[in-house]
mmCIF file of C-alpha atoms and ligand atoms in Angstrom:
data_model
loop_
_atom_site.group_PDB
_atom_site.id
_atom_site.type_symbol
_atom_site.label_atom_id
_atom_site.label_comp_id
_atom_site.label_asym_id
_atom_site.label_seq_id
_atom_site.Cartn_x
_atom_site.Cartn_y
_atom_site.Cartn_z
ATOM 1 C CA UNK A 161 -8.644 66.379 75.008
ATOM 2 C CA UNK A 162 -10.424 67.195 71.772
ATOM 3 C CA UNK A 163 -11.936 70.660 71.655
ATOM 4 C CA UNK A 164 -15.390 70.870 70.182
ATOM 5 C CA UNK A 165 -15.211 73.558 67.537
ATOM 6 C CA UNK A 166 -17.929 76.132 66.916
ATOM 7 C CA UNK A 167 -19.884 75.053 63.808
ATOM 8 C CA UNK A 168 -18.140 77.476 61.475
ATOM 9 C CA UNK A 169 -14.680 76.895 62.865
ATOM 10 C CA UNK A 170 -12.542 73.941 61.856
ATOM 11 C CA UNK A 171 -9.675 72.414 63.712
ATOM 12 C CA UNK A 172 -6.879 69.979 62.922
ATOM 13 C CA UNK A 173 -5.260 68.502 66.005
ATOM 14 C CA UNK A 174 -2.015 66.557 66.055
ATOM 15 C CA UNK A 175 -1.394 64.550 69.203
ATOM 16 C CA UNK A 176 1.946 62.834 69.865
ATOM 17 C CA UNK A 177 2.384 62.153 66.173
ATOM 18 C CA UNK A 178 5.338 59.914 65.479
ATOM 19 C CA UNK A 179 6.650 58.770 62.126
ATOM 20 C CA UNK A 180 9.262 56.063 61.846
ATOM 21 C CA UNK A 181 10.854 54.797 58.670
ATOM 22 C CA UNK A 182 12.889 51.687 58.082
ATOM 23 C CA UNK A 183 16.512 52.712 57.772
ATOM 24 C CA UNK A 184 19.512 50.529 57.223
ATOM 25 C CA UNK A 185 22.283 51.208 59.667
ATOM 26 C CA UNK A 186 20.126 53.103 62.151
ATOM 27 C CA UNK A 187 19.745 51.918 65.723
ATOM 28 C CA UNK A 188 16.911 49.396 65.804
ATOM 29 C CA UNK A 189 16.665 49.457 62.014
ATOM 30 C CA UNK A 190 14.520 52.561 61.780
ATOM 31 C CA UNK A 191 14.790 56.298 62.019
ATOM 32 C CA UNK A 192 12.291 58.535 63.714
ATOM 33 C CA UNK A 193 11.487 61.312 61.237
ATOM 34 C CA UNK A 194 8.866 62.937 63.477
ATOM 35 C CA UNK A 195 8.508 62.446 67.199
ATOM 36 C CA UNK A 196 5.785 63.555 69.574
ATOM 37 C CA UNK A 197 4.399 66.312 67.344
ATOM 38 C CA UNK A 198 1.508 67.944 69.165
ATOM 39 C CA UNK A 199 -0.107 71.109 67.851
ATOM 40 C CA UNK A 200 -3.384 72.527 66.534
ATOM 41 C CA UNK A 201 -4.304 74.364 63.379
ATOM 42 C CA UNK A 202 -7.495 76.362 63.840
ATOM 43 C CA UNK A 203 -9.465 78.169 61.174
ATOM 44 C CA UNK A 204 -10.871 80.850 63.464
ATOM 45 C CA UNK A 205 -9.122 83.181 63.736
ATOM 46 C CA UNK A 206 -7.139 82.329 60.612
ATOM 47 C CA UNK A 207 -3.412 82.205 61.227
ATOM 48 C CA UNK A 208 -0.108 81.623 59.509
ATOM 49 C CA UNK A 209 2.122 79.150 61.317
ATOM 50 C CA UNK A 210 5.585 78.598 59.968
ATOM 51 C CA UNK A 211 7.332 75.301 60.498
ATOM 52 C CA UNK A 212 11.036 75.919 60.219
ATOM 53 C CA UNK A 213 13.960 73.560 60.427
ATOM 54 C CA UNK A 214 16.837 72.374 58.346
ATOM 55 C CA UNK A 215 16.853 69.732 55.657
ATOM 56 C CA UNK A 216 15.812 66.301 56.899
ATOM 57 C CA UNK A 217 14.262 67.602 60.139
ATOM 58 C CA UNK A 218 10.856 66.089 59.349
ATOM 59 C CA UNK A 219 8.923 69.048 57.908
ATOM 60 C CA UNK A 220 7.609 67.362 54.750
ATOM 61 C CA UNK A 221 6.806 64.241 56.723
ATOM 62 C CA UNK A 222 4.499 66.269 58.976
ATOM 63 C CA UNK A 223 2.920 67.826 55.862
ATOM 64 C CA UNK A 224 2.311 64.383 54.383
ATOM 65 C CA UNK A 225 0.890 63.138 57.673
ATOM 66 C CA UNK A 226 -1.594 66.031 57.740
ATOM 67 C CA UNK A 227 -2.489 65.697 54.066
ATOM 68 C CA UNK A 228 -3.473 62.081 54.609
ATOM 69 C CA UNK A 229 -0.638 60.761 52.452
ATOM 70 C CA UNK A 230 1.378 59.094 55.163
ATOM 71 C CA UNK A 231 -0.324 57.505 58.155
ATOM 72 C CA UNK A 232 1.780 58.168 61.245
ATOM 73 C CA UNK A 233 3.307 55.231 63.052
ATOM 74 C CA UNK A 234 1.801 56.458 66.331
ATOM 75 C CA UNK A 235 -0.327 59.323 67.629
ATOM 76 C CA UNK A 236 -3.429 60.837 66.097
ATOM 77 C CA UNK A 237 -4.435 63.566 63.680
ATOM 78 C CA UNK A 238 -8.049 64.632 63.972
ATOM 79 C CA UNK A 239 -10.217 66.984 61.934
ATOM 80 C CA UNK A 240 -13.102 68.444 63.916
ATOM 81 C CA UNK A 241 -12.568 65.644 66.394
ATOM 82 C CA UNK A 242 -12.439 62.744 63.915
ATOM 83 C CA UNK A 243 -9.362 60.717 63.039
ATOM 84 C CA UNK A 244 -8.392 61.797 59.500
ATOM 85 C CA UNK A 245 -7.347 58.260 58.639
ATOM 86 C CA UNK A 246 -10.815 56.934 59.508
ATOM 87 C CA UNK A 247 -13.124 59.578 58.099
ATOM 88 C CA UNK A 248 -16.520 58.760 56.651
ATOM 89 C CA UNK A 249 -16.914 59.422 52.921
ATOM 90 C CA UNK A 250 -18.627 62.776 53.479
ATOM 91 C CA UNK A 251 -16.120 63.922 56.113
ATOM 92 C CA UNK A 252 -13.252 62.823 53.884
ATOM 93 C CA UNK A 253 -14.613 64.884 50.970
ATOM 94 C CA UNK A 254 -14.908 67.847 53.315
ATOM 95 C CA UNK A 255 -11.311 67.330 54.472
ATOM 96 C CA UNK A 256 -9.925 66.999 50.926
ATOM 97 C CA UNK A 257 -11.638 70.212 49.958
ATOM 98 C CA UNK A 258 -10.629 72.141 53.073
ATOM 99 C CA UNK A 259 -7.008 71.078 53.402
ATOM 100 C CA UNK A 260 -5.098 71.990 50.265
ATOM 101 C CA UNK A 261 -1.400 71.547 49.526
ATOM 102 C CA UNK A 262 1.020 73.862 47.782
ATOM 103 C CA UNK A 263 4.357 72.267 46.990
ATOM 104 C CA UNK A 264 7.775 73.525 46.084
ATOM 105 C CA UNK A 265 7.560 72.131 42.601
ATOM 106 C CA UNK A 266 4.078 72.258 41.136
ATOM 107 C CA UNK A 267 5.375 70.129 38.248
ATOM 108 C CA UNK A 268 4.848 67.213 40.609
ATOM 109 C CA UNK A 269 1.101 67.686 40.452
ATOM 110 C CA UNK A 270 0.681 69.312 37.039
ATOM 111 C CA UNK A 271 0.004 66.916 34.230
ATOM 112 C CA UNK A 272 2.575 68.072 31.642
ATOM 113 C CA UNK A 273 0.200 67.219 28.787
ATOM 114 C CA UNK A 274 -2.610 69.412 30.105
ATOM 115 C CA UNK A 275 -2.864 73.099 29.370
ATOM 116 C CA UNK A 276 -3.536 75.423 32.305
ATOM 117 C CA UNK A 277 -7.264 75.648 31.504
ATOM 118 C CA UNK A 278 -7.580 71.877 31.728
ATOM 119 C CA UNK A 279 -5.536 71.696 34.926
ATOM 120 C CA UNK A 280 -7.932 74.134 36.565
ATOM 121 C CA UNK A 281 -11.082 72.655 34.983
ATOM 122 C CA UNK A 282 -10.080 69.355 36.598
ATOM 123 C CA UNK A 283 -10.323 71.014 40.020
ATOM 124 C CA UNK A 284 -13.652 72.617 39.056
ATOM 125 C CA UNK A 285 -15.054 69.213 38.126
ATOM 126 C CA UNK A 286 -13.558 67.289 41.027
ATOM 127 C CA UNK A 287 -14.932 69.676 43.601
ATOM 128 C CA UNK A 288 -18.098 70.553 41.643
ATOM 129 C CA UNK A 289 -17.369 74.255 41.749
ATOM 130 C CA UNK A 290 -19.547 75.176 38.761
ATOM 131 C CA UNK A 291 -22.645 73.847 37.030
ATOM 132 C CA UNK A 292 -21.421 74.298 33.458
ATOM 133 C CA UNK A 293 -17.951 74.398 31.824
ATOM 134 C CA UNK A 294 -18.705 78.017 30.912
ATOM 135 C CA UNK A 295 -19.349 78.939 34.557
ATOM 136 C CA UNK A 296 -16.199 76.992 35.410
ATOM 137 C CA UNK A 297 -14.195 79.071 32.949
ATOM 138 C CA UNK A 298 -15.545 82.297 34.453
ATOM 139 C CA UNK A 299 -14.477 81.084 37.892
ATOM 140 C CA UNK A 300 -11.032 80.150 36.597
ATOM 141 C CA UNK A 301 -10.551 83.564 34.991
ATOM 142 C CA UNK A 302 -11.646 85.322 38.156
ATOM 143 C CA UNK A 303 -9.186 83.290 40.229
ATOM 144 C CA UNK A 304 -6.313 83.858 37.796
ATOM 145 C CA UNK A 305 -6.961 87.586 37.990
ATOM 146 C CA UNK A 306 -7.065 87.382 41.788
ATOM 147 C CA UNK A 307 -3.468 86.119 41.741
ATOM 148 C CA UNK A 308 -2.526 88.731 39.137
ATOM 149 C CA UNK A 309 -2.183 86.425 36.164
ATOM 150 C CA UNK A 310 -3.619 87.368 32.777
ATOM 151 C CA UNK A 311 -6.080 84.607 31.781
ATOM 152 C CA UNK A 312 -5.620 85.310 28.069
ATOM 153 C CA UNK A 313 -1.907 84.846 28.467
ATOM 154 C CA UNK A 314 -1.763 81.681 30.560
ATOM 155 C CA UNK A 315 -4.905 79.600 29.889
ATOM 156 C CA UNK A 316 -3.728 78.019 26.643
ATOM 157 C CA UNK A 317 -0.214 77.281 27.851
ATOM 158 C CA UNK A 318 1.381 74.059 29.027
ATOM 159 C CA UNK A 319 3.085 74.066 32.441
ATOM 160 C CA UNK A 320 6.570 74.082 30.891
ATOM 161 C CA UNK A 321 5.692 77.263 29.002
ATOM 162 C CA UNK A 322 5.283 79.176 32.256
ATOM 163 C CA UNK A 323 7.870 80.623 34.597
ATOM 164 C CA UNK A 324 8.350 79.060 38.056
ATOM 165 C CA UNK A 325 6.616 82.058 39.635
ATOM 166 C CA UNK A 326 3.676 81.750 37.231
ATOM 167 C CA UNK A 327 3.340 78.043 37.948
ATOM 168 C CA UNK A 328 3.200 78.712 41.679
ATOM 169 C CA UNK A 329 0.567 81.370 41.080
ATOM 170 C CA UNK A 330 -1.550 78.849 39.195
ATOM 171 C CA UNK A 331 -1.482 76.832 42.413
ATOM 172 C CA UNK A 332 -2.619 79.948 44.268
ATOM 173 C CA UNK A 333 -5.412 80.414 41.705
ATOM 174 C CA UNK A 334 -6.482 76.854 42.467
ATOM 175 C CA UNK A 335 -6.495 77.704 46.183
ATOM 176 C CA UNK A 336 -8.514 80.821 45.388
ATOM 177 C CA UNK A 337 -11.129 78.711 43.594
ATOM 178 C CA UNK A 338 -11.385 76.132 46.356
ATOM 179 C CA UNK A 339 -11.251 78.523 49.335
ATOM 180 C CA UNK A 340 -10.007 75.815 51.723
ATOM 181 C CA UNK A 341 -9.911 76.484 55.449
ATOM 182 C CA UNK A 342 -6.308 75.212 55.558
ATOM 183 C CA UNK A 343 -3.337 75.475 53.225
ATOM 184 C CA UNK A 344 -0.357 73.199 53.813
ATOM 185 C CA UNK A 345 2.477 74.890 51.953
ATOM 186 C CA UNK A 346 5.708 72.884 51.745
ATOM 187 C CA UNK A 347 8.594 75.137 50.688
ATOM 188 C CA UNK A 348 6.472 76.830 48.018
ATOM 189 C CA UNK A 349 8.866 79.717 47.446
ATOM 190 C CA UNK A 350 12.253 78.053 47.756
ATOM 191 C CA UNK A 351 12.841 78.075 44.032
ATOM 192 C CA UNK A 352 11.672 81.634 43.418
ATOM 193 C CA UNK A 353 13.701 84.822 43.354
ATOM 194 C CA UNK A 354 13.202 87.458 46.049
ATOM 195 C CA UNK A 355 10.694 89.614 44.194
ATOM 196 C CA UNK A 356 8.521 86.744 42.971
ATOM 197 C CA UNK A 357 8.746 85.193 46.426
ATOM 198 C CA UNK A 358 7.431 88.370 48.029
ATOM 199 C CA UNK A 359 4.531 88.531 45.556
ATOM 200 C CA UNK A 360 3.611 84.930 46.416
ATOM 201 C CA UNK A 361 3.741 85.568 50.173
ATOM 202 C CA UNK A 362 1.671 88.748 49.813
ATOM 203 C CA UNK A 363 -1.060 86.818 48.007
ATOM 204 C CA UNK A 364 -1.046 84.155 50.705
ATOM 205 C CA UNK A 365 -1.293 86.795 53.443
ATOM 206 C CA UNK A 366 -4.106 88.456 51.533
ATOM 207 C CA UNK A 367 -5.968 85.116 51.355
ATOM 208 C CA UNK A 368 -5.608 84.739 55.099
ATOM 209 C CA UNK A 369 -7.358 88.052 55.642
ATOM 210 C CA UNK A 370 -9.852 88.030 52.769
ATOM 211 C CA UNK A 371 -10.887 84.375 52.724
ATOM 212 C CA UNK A 372 -9.920 83.459 56.281
ATOM 213 C CA UNK A 373 -7.461 80.717 55.398
ATOM 214 C CA UNK A 374 -5.062 79.225 57.906
ATOM 215 C CA UNK A 375 -1.684 78.272 56.476
ATOM 216 C CA UNK A 376 0.960 75.920 57.744
ATOM 217 C CA UNK A 377 4.002 77.281 55.967
ATOM 218 C CA UNK A 378 7.028 75.006 55.767
ATOM 219 C CA UNK A 379 10.365 76.576 55.086
ATOM 220 C CA UNK A 380 14.008 76.482 56.032
ATOM 221 C CA UNK A 381 14.320 80.206 55.401
ATOM 222 C CA UNK A 382 14.050 82.476 58.425
ATOM 223 C CA UNK A 383 13.641 85.656 56.399
ATOM 224 C CA UNK A 384 10.446 84.162 54.954
ATOM 225 C CA UNK A 385 9.270 83.316 58.487
ATOM 226 C CA UNK A 386 9.982 86.868 59.527
ATOM 227 C CA UNK A 387 8.087 88.288 56.563
ATOM 228 C CA UNK A 388 5.014 86.134 57.237
ATOM 229 C CA UNK A 389 4.835 86.977 60.943
ATOM 230 C CA UNK A 390 2.282 85.034 62.979
ATOM 231 C CA UNK A 391 3.514 81.979 64.839
ATOM 232 C CA UNK A 392 6.511 79.778 64.250
ATOM 233 C CA UNK A 393 7.377 76.241 65.277
ATOM 234 C CA UNK A 394 11.006 75.191 65.180
ATOM 235 C CA UNK A 395 11.676 71.550 64.367
ATOM 236 C CA UNK A 396 14.983 69.842 65.057
ATOM 237 C CA UNK A 397 15.590 66.187 64.200
ATOM 238 C CA UNK A 398 11.873 65.433 64.145
ATOM 239 C CA UNK A 399 11.079 67.196 67.407
ATOM 240 C CA UNK A 400 9.296 70.531 67.685
ATOM 241 C CA UNK A 401 11.638 72.242 70.106
ATOM 242 C CA UNK A 402 10.070 75.674 70.255
ATOM 243 C CA UNK A 403 6.867 77.459 69.385
ATOM 244 C CA UNK A 404 5.727 81.049 69.759
ATOM 245 C CA UNK A 405 5.118 84.388 68.102
ATOM 246 C CA UNK A 406 7.675 85.018 65.375
ATOM 247 C CA UNK A 407 8.679 88.322 66.977
ATOM 248 C CA UNK A 408 9.368 86.624 70.327
ATOM 249 C CA UNK A 409 11.062 83.482 69.076
ATOM 250 C CA UNK A 410 13.334 85.449 66.788
ATOM 251 C CA UNK A 411 14.406 87.949 69.390
ATOM 252 C CA UNK A 412 14.411 85.698 72.472
ATOM 253 C CA UNK A 413 14.885 82.098 71.387
ATOM 254 C CA UNK A 414 14.474 79.663 74.269
ATOM 255 C CA UNK A 415 16.026 76.621 72.623
ATOM 256 C CA UNK A 416 19.699 76.463 71.736
ATOM 257 C CA UNK A 417 18.908 75.053 68.303
ATOM 258 C CA UNK A 418 16.710 78.075 67.506
ATOM 259 C CA UNK A 419 19.571 80.330 68.548
ATOM 260 C CA UNK A 420 21.918 78.429 66.226
ATOM 261 C CA UNK A 421 19.440 78.671 63.393
ATOM 262 C CA UNK A 422 19.100 82.416 63.947
ATOM 263 C CA UNK A 423 22.842 82.860 64.110
ATOM 264 C CA UNK A 424 23.195 81.256 60.709
ATOM 265 C CA UNK A 425 21.133 83.921 58.939
ATOM 266 C CA UNK A 426 23.309 86.270 56.923
ATOM 267 C CA UNK A 427 22.680 89.754 58.252
ATOM 268 C CA UNK A 428 23.701 93.037 56.662
ATOM 269 C CA UNK A 429 26.595 93.619 59.034
ATOM 270 C CA UNK A 430 29.889 92.969 57.274
ATOM 271 C CA UNK A 431 31.705 92.261 60.534
ATOM 272 C CA UNK A 432 29.366 89.499 61.646
ATOM 273 C CA UNK A 433 28.191 87.836 58.503
ATOM 274 C CA UNK A 434 30.838 85.212 57.858
ATOM 275 C CA UNK A 435 31.487 84.332 61.445
ATOM 276 C CA UNK A 436 27.798 83.669 61.986
ATOM 277 C CA UNK A 437 27.353 81.759 58.790
ATOM 278 C CA UNK A 438 29.836 79.154 59.872
ATOM 279 C CA UNK A 439 27.569 78.094 62.719
ATOM 280 C CA UNK A 440 25.058 76.383 60.486
ATOM 281 C CA UNK A 441 27.811 74.405 58.814
ATOM 282 C CA UNK A 442 28.783 73.123 62.239
ATOM 283 C CA UNK A 443 25.209 72.160 63.005
ATOM 284 C CA UNK A 444 25.000 70.351 59.694
ATOM 285 C CA UNK A 445 28.217 68.468 60.324
ATOM 286 C CA UNK A 446 26.799 67.295 63.649
ATOM 287 C CA UNK A 447 23.657 66.179 61.874
ATOM 288 C CA UNK A 448 25.654 64.208 59.342
ATOM 289 C CA UNK A 449 27.423 62.288 62.082
ATOM 290 C CA UNK A 450 24.119 61.108 63.504
ATOM 291 C CA UNK A 451 22.526 60.458 60.116
ATOM 292 C CA UNK A 452 21.456 56.981 59.050
ATOM 293 C CA UNK A 453 21.214 55.453 55.611
ATOM 294 C CA UNK A 454 17.606 55.442 54.584
ATOM 295 C CA UNK A 455 16.156 52.558 52.630
ATOM 296 C CA UNK A 456 13.943 53.951 49.860
ATOM 297 C CA UNK A 457 10.248 53.366 50.288
ATOM 298 C CA UNK A 458 8.894 52.532 46.830
ATOM 299 C CA UNK A 459 5.376 53.513 47.875
ATOM 300 C CA UNK A 460 6.430 57.054 48.523
ATOM 301 C CA UNK A 461 8.772 57.387 45.569
ATOM 302 C CA UNK A 462 7.933 60.274 43.319
ATOM 303 C CA UNK A 463 4.989 61.413 45.367
ATOM 304 C CA UNK A 464 5.809 64.655 47.038
ATOM 305 C CA UNK A 465 8.860 66.607 47.923
HETATM 306 N N1 ATP B 695 9.291 57.557 52.761
HETATM 307 C C1 ATP B 695 10.387 57.600 53.488
HETATM 308 N N2 ATP B 695 11.082 56.473 53.769
HETATM 309 C C2 ATP B 695 12.170 56.498 54.544
HETATM 310 N N3 ATP B 695 12.677 57.629 55.082
HETATM 311 C C3 ATP B 695 12.057 58.782 54.831
HETATM 312 C C4 ATP B 695 10.876 58.823 54.021
HETATM 313 N N4 ATP B 695 10.457 60.121 53.947
HETATM 314 C C5 ATP B 695 11.333 60.834 54.661
HETATM 315 N N5 ATP B 695 12.281 60.050 55.205
HETATM 316 C C6 ATP B 695 13.386 60.476 56.090
HETATM 317 O O1 ATP B 695 12.797 61.191 57.156
HETATM 318 C C7 ATP B 695 13.582 62.310 57.528
HETATM 319 C C8 ATP B 695 12.747 63.562 57.409
HETATM 320 O O2 ATP B 695 12.476 63.813 56.043
HETATM 321 P P1 ATP B 695 11.607 65.044 55.548
HETATM 322 O O3 ATP B 695 11.421 64.905 54.086
HETATM 323 O O4 ATP B 695 10.380 65.122 56.378
HETATM 324 O O5 ATP B 695 12.556 66.273 55.896
HETATM 325 P P2 ATP B 695 12.395 67.824 55.530
HETATM 326 O O6 ATP B 695 12.498 68.564 56.827
HETATM 327 O O7 ATP B 695 11.170 68.028 54.720
HETATM 328 O O8 ATP B 695 13.702 68.100 54.679
HETATM 329 P P3 ATP B 695 13.913 69.108 53.430
HETATM 330 O O9 ATP B 695 14.067 70.487 54.031
HETATM 331 O O10 ATP B 695 15.188 68.634 52.816
HETATM 332 O O11 ATP B 695 12.732 68.987 52.519
HETATM 333 C C9 ATP B 695 14.781 62.289 56.601
HETATM 334 O O12 ATP B 695 15.828 61.628 57.283
HETATM 335 C C10 ATP B 695 14.314 61.465 55.423
HETATM 336 O O13 ATP B 695 15.381 60.828 54.788
HETATM 337 MG MG1 MG B 696 10.853 68.716 52.747
#
């Protein structure tokens, strides 16, 4: 089943990935956050794949599974044919370098007591990107400029002294330095306004072309999916119900849930907007009925959103 990749191409394969969590009140005492997720991420040609679905549908769980933070209950995730949860030291280093996260709130991974230069020097050291701190600084400046940040302005600042858009661009600068084959972006633009959001997406699309990066882009926002183009996977209650080209899925959805999701997007037609918006509320109400109380997992607390 595993494809053997060409030497320069890298591949992440998910096969029947399932993630269960203990949940009080749920049938059998657990809930299935992800069920039977099977898809590939390939580095050649680089692609953007959006994973779209509403809150609680299992998107972040899949991201954590791929990032090696949450071992699935069943199924496999392989990197170039090897199980990512049983990689040798060398293969694991390769994976950590080549599969980079971008999260909604970079505060979660910024040390608040470190200035931006130190945050980025940490990545330089960890991944041995430069021989000397001076070379490291040159690299950092180059990467900040690549994401249109002024090094003089941001290097000496603490994370809280930056705007949300600037903080997210620091994460992009980090990606620029590391040049991973894969970026796993979990709602990276949800907290940004439309203009800053567009700038972020443009940089990501530019990286895809210039540095041949493949991105799994998690969002609940269909306009972002539309802007990114490429492929989209629709996830509903832990199950990927539809996958295809964005243009096709958005014009001819095959699954009723995709159609509902599309119908909930406010469109610039005053006669349709409110009627259509109500649909998502109905979907959400249905979801609530089937929802279970989730027992907190202390291991995961405070890790990632
Ligand atoms: N560590 C955990 N322990 C128990 N349940 C969890 C855990 N992590 C996630 N869940 C549950 O799994 C389901 C999927 O959660 P997940 O965070 O993947 O959703 P999501 O699609 O990312 O939602 P959002 O759009 O709100 O970020 C939810 O019901 C959630 O409560
Ligand atoms: Mg999430």
